[in-house]
PDB file of C-alpha atoms in Angstrom:
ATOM      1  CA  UNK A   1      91.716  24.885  19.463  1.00 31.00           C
ATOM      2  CA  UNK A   2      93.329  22.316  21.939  1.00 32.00           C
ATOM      3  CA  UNK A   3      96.911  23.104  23.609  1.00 41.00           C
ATOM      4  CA  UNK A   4      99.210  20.994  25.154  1.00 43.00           C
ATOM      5  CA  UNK A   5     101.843  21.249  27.884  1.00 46.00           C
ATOM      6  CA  UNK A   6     104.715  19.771  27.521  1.00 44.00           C
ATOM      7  CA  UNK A   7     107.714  19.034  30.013  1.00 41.00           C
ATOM      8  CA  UNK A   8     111.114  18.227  29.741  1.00 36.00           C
ATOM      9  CA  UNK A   9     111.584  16.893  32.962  1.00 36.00           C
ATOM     10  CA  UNK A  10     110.050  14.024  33.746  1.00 32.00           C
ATOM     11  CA  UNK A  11     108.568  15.417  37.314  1.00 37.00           C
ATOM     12  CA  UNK A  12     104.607  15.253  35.204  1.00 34.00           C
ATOM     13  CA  UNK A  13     102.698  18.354  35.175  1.00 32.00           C
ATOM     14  CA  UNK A  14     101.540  19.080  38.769  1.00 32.00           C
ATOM     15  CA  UNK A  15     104.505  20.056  40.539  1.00 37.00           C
ATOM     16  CA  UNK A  16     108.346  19.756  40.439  1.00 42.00           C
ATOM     17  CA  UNK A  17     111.111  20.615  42.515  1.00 39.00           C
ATOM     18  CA  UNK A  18     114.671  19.263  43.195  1.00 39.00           C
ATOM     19  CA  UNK A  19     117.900  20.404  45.180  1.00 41.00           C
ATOM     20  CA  UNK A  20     117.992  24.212  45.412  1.00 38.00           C
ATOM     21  CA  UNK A  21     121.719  24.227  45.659  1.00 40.00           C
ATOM     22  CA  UNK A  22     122.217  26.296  42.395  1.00 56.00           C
ATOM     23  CA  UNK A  23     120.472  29.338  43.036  1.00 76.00           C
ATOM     24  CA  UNK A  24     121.459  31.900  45.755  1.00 64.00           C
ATOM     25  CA  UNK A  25     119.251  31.165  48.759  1.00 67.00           C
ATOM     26  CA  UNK A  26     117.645  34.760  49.021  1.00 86.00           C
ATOM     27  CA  UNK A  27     117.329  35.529  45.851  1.00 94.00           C
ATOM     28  CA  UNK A  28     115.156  34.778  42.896  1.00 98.00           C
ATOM     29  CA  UNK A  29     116.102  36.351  39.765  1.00 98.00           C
ATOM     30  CA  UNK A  30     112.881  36.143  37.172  1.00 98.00           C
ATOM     31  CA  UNK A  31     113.479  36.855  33.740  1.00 98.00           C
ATOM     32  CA  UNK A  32     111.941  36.966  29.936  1.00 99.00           C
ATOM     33  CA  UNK A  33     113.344  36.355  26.644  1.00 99.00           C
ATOM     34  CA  UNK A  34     111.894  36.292  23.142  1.00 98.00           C
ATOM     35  CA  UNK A  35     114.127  34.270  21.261  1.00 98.00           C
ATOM     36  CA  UNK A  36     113.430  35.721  17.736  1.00 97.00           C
ATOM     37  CA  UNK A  37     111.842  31.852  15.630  1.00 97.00           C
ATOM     38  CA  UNK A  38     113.297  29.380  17.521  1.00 98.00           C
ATOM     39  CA  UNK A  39     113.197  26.540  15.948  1.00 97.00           C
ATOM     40  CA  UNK A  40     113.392  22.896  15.780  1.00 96.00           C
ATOM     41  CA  UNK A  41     116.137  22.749  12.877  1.00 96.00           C
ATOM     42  CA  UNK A  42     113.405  21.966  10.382  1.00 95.00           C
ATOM     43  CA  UNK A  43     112.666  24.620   7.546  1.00 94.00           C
ATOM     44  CA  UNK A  44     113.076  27.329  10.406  1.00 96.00           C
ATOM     45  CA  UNK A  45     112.788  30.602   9.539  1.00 95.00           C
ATOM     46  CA  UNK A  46     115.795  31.813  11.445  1.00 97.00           C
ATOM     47  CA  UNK A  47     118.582  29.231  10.672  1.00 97.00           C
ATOM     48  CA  UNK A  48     120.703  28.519  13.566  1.00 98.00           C
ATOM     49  CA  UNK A  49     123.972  25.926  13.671  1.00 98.00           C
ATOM     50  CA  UNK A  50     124.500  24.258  16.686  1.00 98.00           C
ATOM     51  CA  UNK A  51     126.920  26.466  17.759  1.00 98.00           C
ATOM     52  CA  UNK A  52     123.812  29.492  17.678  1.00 98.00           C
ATOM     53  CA  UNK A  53     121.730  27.366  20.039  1.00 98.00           C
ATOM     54  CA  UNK A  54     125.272  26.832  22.462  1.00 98.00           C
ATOM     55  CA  UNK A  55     125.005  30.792  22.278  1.00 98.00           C
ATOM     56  CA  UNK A  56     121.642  31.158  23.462  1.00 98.00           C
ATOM     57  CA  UNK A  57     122.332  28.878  26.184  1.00 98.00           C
ATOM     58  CA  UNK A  58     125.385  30.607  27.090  1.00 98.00           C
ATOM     59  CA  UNK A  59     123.405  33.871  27.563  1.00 98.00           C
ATOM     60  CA  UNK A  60     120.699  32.579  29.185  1.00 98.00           C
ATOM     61  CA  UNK A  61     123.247  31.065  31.613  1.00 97.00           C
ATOM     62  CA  UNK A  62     125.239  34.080  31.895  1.00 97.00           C
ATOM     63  CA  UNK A  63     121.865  36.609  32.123  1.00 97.00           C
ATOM     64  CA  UNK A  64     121.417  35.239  36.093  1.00 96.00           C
ATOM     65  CA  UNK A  65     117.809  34.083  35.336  1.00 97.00           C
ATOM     66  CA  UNK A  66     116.729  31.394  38.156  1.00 98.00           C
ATOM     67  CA  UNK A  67     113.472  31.117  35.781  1.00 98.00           C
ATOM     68  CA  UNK A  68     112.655  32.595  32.264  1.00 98.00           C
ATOM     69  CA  UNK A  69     109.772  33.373  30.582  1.00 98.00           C
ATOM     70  CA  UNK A  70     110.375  32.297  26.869  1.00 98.00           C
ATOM     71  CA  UNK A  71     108.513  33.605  23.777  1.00 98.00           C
ATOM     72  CA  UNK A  72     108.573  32.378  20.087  1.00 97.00           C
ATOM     73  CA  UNK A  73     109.561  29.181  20.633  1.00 97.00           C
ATOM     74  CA  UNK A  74     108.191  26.761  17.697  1.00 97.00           C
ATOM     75  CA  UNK A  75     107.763  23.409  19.836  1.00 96.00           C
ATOM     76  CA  UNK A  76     109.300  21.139  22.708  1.00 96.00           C
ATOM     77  CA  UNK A  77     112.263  20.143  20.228  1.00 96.00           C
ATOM     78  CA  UNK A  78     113.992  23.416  19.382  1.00 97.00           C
ATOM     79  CA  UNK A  79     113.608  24.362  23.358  1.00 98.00           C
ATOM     80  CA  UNK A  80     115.719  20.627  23.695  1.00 98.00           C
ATOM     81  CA  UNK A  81     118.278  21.843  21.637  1.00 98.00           C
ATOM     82  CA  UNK A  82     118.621  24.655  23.777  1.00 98.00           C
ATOM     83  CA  UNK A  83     118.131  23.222  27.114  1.00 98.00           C
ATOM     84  CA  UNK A  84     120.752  20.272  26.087  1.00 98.00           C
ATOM     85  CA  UNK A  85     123.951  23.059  26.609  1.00 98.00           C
ATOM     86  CA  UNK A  86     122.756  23.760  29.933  1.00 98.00           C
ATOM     87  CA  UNK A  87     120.998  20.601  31.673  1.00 97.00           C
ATOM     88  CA  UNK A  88     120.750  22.556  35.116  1.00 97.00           C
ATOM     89  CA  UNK A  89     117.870  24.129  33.886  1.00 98.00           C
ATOM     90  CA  UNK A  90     113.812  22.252  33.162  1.00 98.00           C
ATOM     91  CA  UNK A  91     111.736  23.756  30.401  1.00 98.00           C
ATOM     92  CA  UNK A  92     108.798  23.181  28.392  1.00 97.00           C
ATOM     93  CA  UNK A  93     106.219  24.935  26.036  1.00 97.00           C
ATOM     94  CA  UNK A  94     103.070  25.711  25.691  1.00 95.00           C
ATOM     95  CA  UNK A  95     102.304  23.697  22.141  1.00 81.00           C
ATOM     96  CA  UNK A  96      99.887  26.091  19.607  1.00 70.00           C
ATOM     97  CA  UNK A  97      99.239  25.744  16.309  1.00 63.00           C
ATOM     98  CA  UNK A  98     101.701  28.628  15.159  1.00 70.00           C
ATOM     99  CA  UNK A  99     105.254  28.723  15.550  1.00 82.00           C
ATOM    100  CA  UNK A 100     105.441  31.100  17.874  1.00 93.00           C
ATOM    101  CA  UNK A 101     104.325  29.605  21.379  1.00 97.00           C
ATOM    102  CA  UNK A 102     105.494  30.935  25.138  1.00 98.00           C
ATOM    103  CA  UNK A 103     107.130  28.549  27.442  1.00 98.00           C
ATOM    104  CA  UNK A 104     109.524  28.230  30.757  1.00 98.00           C
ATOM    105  CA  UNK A 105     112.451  27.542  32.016  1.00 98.00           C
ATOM    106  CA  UNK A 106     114.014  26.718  35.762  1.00 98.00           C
ATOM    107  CA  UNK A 107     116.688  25.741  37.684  1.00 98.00           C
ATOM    108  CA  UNK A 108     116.363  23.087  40.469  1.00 96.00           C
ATOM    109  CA  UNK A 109     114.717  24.023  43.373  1.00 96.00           C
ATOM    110  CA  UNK A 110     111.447  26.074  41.999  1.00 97.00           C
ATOM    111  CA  UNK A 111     108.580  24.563  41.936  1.00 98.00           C
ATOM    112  CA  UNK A 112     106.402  24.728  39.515  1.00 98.00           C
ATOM    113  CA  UNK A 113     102.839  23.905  39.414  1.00 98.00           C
ATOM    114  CA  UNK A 114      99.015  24.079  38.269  1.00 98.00           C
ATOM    115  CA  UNK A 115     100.315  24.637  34.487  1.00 98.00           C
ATOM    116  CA  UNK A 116      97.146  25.858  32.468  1.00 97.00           C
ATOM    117  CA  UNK A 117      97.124  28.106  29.397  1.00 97.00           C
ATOM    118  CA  UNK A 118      95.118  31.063  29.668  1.00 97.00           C
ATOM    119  CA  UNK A 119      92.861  31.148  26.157  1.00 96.00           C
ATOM    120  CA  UNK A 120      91.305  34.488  26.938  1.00 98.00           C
ATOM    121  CA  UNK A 121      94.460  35.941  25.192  1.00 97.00           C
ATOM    122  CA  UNK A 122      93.482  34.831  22.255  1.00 96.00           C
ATOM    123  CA  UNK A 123      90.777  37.349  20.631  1.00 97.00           C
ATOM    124  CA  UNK A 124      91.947  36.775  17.601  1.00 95.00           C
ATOM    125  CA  UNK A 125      91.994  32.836  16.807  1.00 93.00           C
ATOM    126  CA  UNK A 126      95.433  32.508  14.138  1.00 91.00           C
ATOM    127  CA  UNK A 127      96.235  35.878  15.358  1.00 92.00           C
ATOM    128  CA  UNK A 128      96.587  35.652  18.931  1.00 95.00           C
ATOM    129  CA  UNK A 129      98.021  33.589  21.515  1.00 95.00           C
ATOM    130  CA  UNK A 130      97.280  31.771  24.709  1.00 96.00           C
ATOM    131  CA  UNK A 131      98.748  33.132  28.136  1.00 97.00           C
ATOM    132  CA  UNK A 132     100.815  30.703  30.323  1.00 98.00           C
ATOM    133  CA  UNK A 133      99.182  30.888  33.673  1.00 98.00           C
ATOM    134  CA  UNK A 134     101.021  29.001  36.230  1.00 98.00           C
ATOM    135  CA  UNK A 135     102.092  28.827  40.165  1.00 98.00           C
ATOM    136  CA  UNK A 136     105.432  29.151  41.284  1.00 98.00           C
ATOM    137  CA  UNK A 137     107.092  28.980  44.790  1.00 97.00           C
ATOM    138  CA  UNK A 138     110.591  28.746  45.867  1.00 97.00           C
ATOM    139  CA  UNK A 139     111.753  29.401  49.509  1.00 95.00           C
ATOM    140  CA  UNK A 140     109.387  31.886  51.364  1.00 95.00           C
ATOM    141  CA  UNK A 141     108.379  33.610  47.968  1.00 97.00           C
ATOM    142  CA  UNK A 142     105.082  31.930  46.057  1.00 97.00           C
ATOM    143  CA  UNK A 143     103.652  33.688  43.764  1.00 98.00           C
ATOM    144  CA  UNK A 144     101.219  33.283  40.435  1.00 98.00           C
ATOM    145  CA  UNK A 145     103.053  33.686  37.111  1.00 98.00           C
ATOM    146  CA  UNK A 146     101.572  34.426  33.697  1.00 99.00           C
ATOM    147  CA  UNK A 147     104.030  34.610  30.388  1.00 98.00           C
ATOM    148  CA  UNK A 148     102.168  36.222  27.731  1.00 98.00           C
ATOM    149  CA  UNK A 149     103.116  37.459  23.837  1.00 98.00           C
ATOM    150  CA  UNK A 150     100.494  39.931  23.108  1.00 98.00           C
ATOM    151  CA  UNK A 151     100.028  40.829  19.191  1.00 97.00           C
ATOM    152  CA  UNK A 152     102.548  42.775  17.301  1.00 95.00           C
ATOM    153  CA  UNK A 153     102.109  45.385  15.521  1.00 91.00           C
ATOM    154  CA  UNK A 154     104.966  44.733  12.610  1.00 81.00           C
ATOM    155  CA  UNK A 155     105.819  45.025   8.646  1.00 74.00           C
ATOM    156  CA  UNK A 156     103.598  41.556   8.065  1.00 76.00           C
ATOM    157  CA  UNK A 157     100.731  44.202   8.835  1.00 77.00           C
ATOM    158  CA  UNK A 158     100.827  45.864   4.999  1.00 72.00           C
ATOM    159  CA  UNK A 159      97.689  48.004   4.871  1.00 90.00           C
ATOM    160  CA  UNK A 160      96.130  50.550   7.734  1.00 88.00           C
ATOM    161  CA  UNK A 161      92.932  48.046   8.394  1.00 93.00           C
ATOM    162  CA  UNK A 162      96.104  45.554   9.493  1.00 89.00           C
ATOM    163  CA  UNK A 163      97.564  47.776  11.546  1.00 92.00           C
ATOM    164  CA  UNK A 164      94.732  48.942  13.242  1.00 95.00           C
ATOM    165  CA  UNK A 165      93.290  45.751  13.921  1.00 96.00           C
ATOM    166  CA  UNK A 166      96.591  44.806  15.404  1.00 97.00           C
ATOM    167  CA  UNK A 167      96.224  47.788  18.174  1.00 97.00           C
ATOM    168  CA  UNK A 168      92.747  46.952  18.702  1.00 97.00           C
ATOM    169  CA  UNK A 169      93.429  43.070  19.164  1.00 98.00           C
ATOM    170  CA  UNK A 170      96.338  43.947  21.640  1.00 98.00           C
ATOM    171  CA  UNK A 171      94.595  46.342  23.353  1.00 98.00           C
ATOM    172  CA  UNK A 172      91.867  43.755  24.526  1.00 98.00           C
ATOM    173  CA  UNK A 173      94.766  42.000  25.611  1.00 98.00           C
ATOM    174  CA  UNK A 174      95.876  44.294  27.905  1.00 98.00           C
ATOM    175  CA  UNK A 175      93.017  44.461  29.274  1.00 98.00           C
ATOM    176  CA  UNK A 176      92.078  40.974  30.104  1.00 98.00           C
ATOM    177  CA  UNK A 177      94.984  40.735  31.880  1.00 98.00           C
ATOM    178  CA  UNK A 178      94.117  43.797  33.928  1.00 98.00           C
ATOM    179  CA  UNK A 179      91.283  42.206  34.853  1.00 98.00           C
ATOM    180  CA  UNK A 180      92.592  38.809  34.937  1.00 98.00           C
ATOM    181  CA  UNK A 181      94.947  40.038  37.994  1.00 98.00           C
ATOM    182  CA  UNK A 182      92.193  42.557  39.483  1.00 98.00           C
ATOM    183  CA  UNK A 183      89.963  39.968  40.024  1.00 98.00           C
ATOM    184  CA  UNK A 184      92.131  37.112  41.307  1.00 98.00           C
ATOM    185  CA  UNK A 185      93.868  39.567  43.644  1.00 98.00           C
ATOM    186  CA  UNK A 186      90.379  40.778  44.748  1.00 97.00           C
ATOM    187  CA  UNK A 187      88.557  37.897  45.297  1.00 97.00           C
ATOM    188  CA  UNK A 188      91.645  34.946  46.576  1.00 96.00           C
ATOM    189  CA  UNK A 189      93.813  35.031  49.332  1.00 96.00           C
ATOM    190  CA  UNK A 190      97.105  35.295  46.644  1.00 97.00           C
ATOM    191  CA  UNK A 191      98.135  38.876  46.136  1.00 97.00           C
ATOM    192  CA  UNK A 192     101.742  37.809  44.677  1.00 98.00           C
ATOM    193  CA  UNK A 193     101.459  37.974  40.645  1.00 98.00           C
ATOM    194  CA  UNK A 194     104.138  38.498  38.153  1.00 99.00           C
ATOM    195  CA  UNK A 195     103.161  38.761  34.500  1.00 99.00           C
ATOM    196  CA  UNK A 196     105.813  39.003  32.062  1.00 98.00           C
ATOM    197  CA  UNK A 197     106.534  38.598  28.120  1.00 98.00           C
ATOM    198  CA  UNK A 198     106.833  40.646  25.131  1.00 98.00           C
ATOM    199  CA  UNK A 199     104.027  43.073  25.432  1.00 98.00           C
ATOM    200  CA  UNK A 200     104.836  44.855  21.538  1.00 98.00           C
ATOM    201  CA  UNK A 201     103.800  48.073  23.334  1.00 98.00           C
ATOM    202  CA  UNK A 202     105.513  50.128  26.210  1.00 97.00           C
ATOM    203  CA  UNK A 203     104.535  52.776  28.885  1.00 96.00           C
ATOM    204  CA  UNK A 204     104.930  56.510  27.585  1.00 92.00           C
ATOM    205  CA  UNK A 205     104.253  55.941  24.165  1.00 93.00           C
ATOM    206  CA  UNK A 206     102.223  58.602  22.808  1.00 90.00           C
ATOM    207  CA  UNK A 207     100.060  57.195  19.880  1.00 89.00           C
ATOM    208  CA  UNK A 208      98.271  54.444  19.917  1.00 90.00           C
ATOM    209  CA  UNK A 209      98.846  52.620  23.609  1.00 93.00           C
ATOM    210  CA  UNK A 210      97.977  49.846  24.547  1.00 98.00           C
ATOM    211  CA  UNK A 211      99.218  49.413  27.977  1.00 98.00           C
ATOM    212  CA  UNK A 212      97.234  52.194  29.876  1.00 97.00           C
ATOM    213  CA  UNK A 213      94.791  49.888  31.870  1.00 98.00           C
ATOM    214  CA  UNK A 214      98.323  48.144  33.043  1.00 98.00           C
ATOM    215  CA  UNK A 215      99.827  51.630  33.701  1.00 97.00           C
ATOM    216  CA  UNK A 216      96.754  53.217  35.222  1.00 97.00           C
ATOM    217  CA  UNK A 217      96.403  50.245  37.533  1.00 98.00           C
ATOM    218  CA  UNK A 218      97.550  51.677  41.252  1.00 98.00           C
ATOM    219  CA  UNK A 219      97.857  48.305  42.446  1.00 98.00           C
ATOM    220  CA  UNK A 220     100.673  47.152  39.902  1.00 98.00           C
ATOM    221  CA  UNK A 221     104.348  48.136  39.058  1.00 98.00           C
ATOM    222  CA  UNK A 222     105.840  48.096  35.779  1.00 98.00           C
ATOM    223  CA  UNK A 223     109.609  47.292  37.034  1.00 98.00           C
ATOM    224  CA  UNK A 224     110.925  47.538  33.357  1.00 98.00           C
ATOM    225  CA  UNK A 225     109.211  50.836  32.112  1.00 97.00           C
ATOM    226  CA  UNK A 226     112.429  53.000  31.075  1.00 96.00           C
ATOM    227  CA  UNK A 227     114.394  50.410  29.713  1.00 98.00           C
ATOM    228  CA  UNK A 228     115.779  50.691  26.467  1.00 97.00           C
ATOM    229  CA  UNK A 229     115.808  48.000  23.595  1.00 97.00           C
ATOM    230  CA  UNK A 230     119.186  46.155  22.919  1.00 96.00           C
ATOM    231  CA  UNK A 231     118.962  46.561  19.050  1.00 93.00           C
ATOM    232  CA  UNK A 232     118.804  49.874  19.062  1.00 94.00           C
ATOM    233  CA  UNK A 233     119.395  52.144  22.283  1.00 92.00           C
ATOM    234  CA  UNK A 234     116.499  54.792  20.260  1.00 94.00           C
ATOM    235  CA  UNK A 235     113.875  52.010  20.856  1.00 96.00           C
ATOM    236  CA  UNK A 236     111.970  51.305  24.077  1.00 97.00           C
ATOM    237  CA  UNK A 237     111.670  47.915  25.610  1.00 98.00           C
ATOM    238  CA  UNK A 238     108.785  45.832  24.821  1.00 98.00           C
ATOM    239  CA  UNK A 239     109.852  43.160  27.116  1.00 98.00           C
ATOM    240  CA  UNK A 240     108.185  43.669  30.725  1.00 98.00           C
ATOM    241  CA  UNK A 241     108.407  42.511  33.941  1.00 99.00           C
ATOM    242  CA  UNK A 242     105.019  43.701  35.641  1.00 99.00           C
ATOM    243  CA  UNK A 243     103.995  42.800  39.312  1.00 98.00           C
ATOM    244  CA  UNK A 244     101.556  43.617  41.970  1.00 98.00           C
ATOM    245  CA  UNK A 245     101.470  45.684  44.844  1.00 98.00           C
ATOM    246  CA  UNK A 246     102.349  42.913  47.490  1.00 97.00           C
ATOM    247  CA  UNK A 247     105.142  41.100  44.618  1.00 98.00           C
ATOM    248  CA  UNK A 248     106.642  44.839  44.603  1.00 98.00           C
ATOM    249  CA  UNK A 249     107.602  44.094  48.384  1.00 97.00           C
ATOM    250  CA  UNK A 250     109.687  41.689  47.424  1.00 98.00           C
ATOM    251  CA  UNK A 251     111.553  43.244  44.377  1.00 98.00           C
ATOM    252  CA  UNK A 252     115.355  44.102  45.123  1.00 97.00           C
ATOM    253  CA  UNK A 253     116.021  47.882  44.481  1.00 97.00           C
ATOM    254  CA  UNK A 254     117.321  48.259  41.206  1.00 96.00           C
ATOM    255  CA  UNK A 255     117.753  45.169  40.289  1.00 98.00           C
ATOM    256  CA  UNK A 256     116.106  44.756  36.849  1.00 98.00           C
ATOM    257  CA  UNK A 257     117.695  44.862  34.163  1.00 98.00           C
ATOM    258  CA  UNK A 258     118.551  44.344  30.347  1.00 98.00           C
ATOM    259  CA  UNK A 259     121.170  41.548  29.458  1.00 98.00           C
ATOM    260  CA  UNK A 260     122.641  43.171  26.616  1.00 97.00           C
ATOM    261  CA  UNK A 261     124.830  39.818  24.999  1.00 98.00           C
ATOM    262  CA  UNK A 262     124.816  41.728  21.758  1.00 97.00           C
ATOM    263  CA  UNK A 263     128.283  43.936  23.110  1.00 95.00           C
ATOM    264  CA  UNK A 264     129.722  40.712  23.479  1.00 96.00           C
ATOM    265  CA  UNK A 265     129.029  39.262  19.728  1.00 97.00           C
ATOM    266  CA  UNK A 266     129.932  40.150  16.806  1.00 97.00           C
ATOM    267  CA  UNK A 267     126.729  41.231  14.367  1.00 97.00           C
ATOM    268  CA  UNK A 268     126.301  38.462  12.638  1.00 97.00           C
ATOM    269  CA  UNK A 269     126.230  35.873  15.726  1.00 98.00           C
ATOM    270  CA  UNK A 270     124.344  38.229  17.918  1.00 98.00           C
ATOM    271  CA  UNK A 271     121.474  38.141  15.038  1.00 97.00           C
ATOM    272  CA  UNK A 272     121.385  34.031  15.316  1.00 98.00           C
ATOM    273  CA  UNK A 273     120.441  34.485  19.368  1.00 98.00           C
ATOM    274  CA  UNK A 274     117.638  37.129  18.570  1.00 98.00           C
ATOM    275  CA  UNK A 275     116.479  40.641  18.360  1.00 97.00           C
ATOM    276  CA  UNK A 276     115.496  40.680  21.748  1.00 98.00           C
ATOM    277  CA  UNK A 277     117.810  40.773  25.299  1.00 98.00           C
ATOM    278  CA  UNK A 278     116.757  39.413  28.581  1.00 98.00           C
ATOM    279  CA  UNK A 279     115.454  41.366  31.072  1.00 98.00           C
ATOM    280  CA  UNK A 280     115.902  40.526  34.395  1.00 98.00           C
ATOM    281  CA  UNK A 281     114.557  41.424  37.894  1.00 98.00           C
ATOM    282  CA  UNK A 282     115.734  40.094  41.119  1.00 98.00           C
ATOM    283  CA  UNK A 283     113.014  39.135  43.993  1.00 98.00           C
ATOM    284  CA  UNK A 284     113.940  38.231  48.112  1.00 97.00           C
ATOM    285  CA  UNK A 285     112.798  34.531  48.848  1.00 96.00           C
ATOM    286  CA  UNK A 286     113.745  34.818  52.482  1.00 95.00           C
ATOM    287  CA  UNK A 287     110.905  37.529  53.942  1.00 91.00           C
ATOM    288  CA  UNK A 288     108.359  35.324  55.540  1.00 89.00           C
ATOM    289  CA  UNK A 289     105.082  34.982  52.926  1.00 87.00           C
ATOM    290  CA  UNK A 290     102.296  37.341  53.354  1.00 81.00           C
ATOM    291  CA  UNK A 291      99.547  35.177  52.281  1.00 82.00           C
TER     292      UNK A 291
END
């Protein structure tokens, strides 16, 4: 299965930064949103007007993210239409063969660079998805990022061998990625990781976790765990923001956060941005870097 990387801006794939002057100096606010089927305008699944993608925009501009993890976006052309109501900010996707693909967005200033997908995610080939490994540095704060969308368990899964396979598919997951960071952090001098993305799963859930190699990991933080979902205030978060031991240094005290535009909408355009919110988490990008 081959995967390409494509960028809006036209900075090519190693590295890109411009003037900083639009995010606060000391402060990096990181964020993720799964934008429930966004898509290009072309037999979507979720049709959106112009007017929904302006909406999206406006929330992602309004939500204080310096750079966003993005989930379920179907290709480079339905991110356009979003990034085209706010041009301060670079994006591009991770291009799969489903509809459903992770990407990024930025705001001058970051630098991004050594963009790779990470295939190990997917255990399940038409199931699962790649990871979006990448390296990110702006001021005094670099740090390794990795956006993932681990499998859902949902009402597409219509018999118990579904579901079940679902758990076990995430589960492995999960895992990778606890040994994806355990090993880089244990054996290179970077010790500042961030992995965030819709993880279908969240700590404290009784039956059937996923997440307990992530939550039984002493050298990571789950900065999100306790937040509540947006549709429904009964439902935990799925959307995580999870970071090691050394990235915890940097995170301002109570900073994260769930950008709930759906008190601001009425129903039926709040349903056109997604089922998901933005959650945020603010980082210091003065403290002089560690490694």
């Amino acid at each position: 299965m081959r995967y390409l990387i494509f960028l809006l801006a036209a900075c090519g794939l190693v590295s890109c930064s411009e003037d900083s002057s639009s995010i606060e100096q000391d402060n990096l606010n990181i964020g993720t949103f799964n934008i429930q089927w966004l898509g290009d305008g072309i037999e979507d699944i979720v049709h959106r007007e112009n007017s929904d993608y302006e909406r999206i925009a406006e929330v992602i501009e309004d939500c204080g993210a310096d750079i966003m993890a993005l989930q379920e976006i179907e290709n480079q052309a339905a991110l356009t239409k979003v990034l085209g109501f706010i041009p301060e900010y670079s994006g591009f996707v991770l291009g799969g063969e489903a509809g459903q693909n992770v990407g990024l967005i930025y705001k001058p200033g970051i630098e991004v660079s050594n963009i790779e997908s990470l295939p190990q995610l997917i255990v399940k080939p038409g199931k699962t998805r790649a990871g979006l490994d990448l390296n990110v540095k702006f001021g005094e704060f670099d740090f390794r990022m990795l956006v993932v969308h681990l499998k859902s368990t949902s009402r597409y899964d219509s018999t118990d061998e579904m579901r079940e396979n679902s758990i076990i598919w995430r589960r492995q997951q999960v895992d990778f990625i606890n040994y994806w960071v355990d090993s880089l952090v244990s054996n290179s001098e970077e010790k500042d990781y961030i992995i965030l993305g819709d993880f279908n799963d969240y700590p404290g859930k009784l039956n059937n976790s996923t997440m307990d190699s992530l939550i039984n990991n002493s050298g990571l933080e789950i900065l999100s765990s306790g937040l509540k979902s947006c549709k429904d205030k009964n439902w935990n978060s799925i959307d995580h923001i999870i970071v090691t031991e050394s990235a915890a240094g940097r995170y301002k005290p109570k900073s994260v956060r769930m950008w709930n535009f759906r008190s601001a909408y009425p129903d039926e355009e709040a349903d056109k941005i997604s089922d998901h919110c933005p959650v945020i988490a603010g980082f210091d990008a003065t403290a002089k870097d560690n490694d």
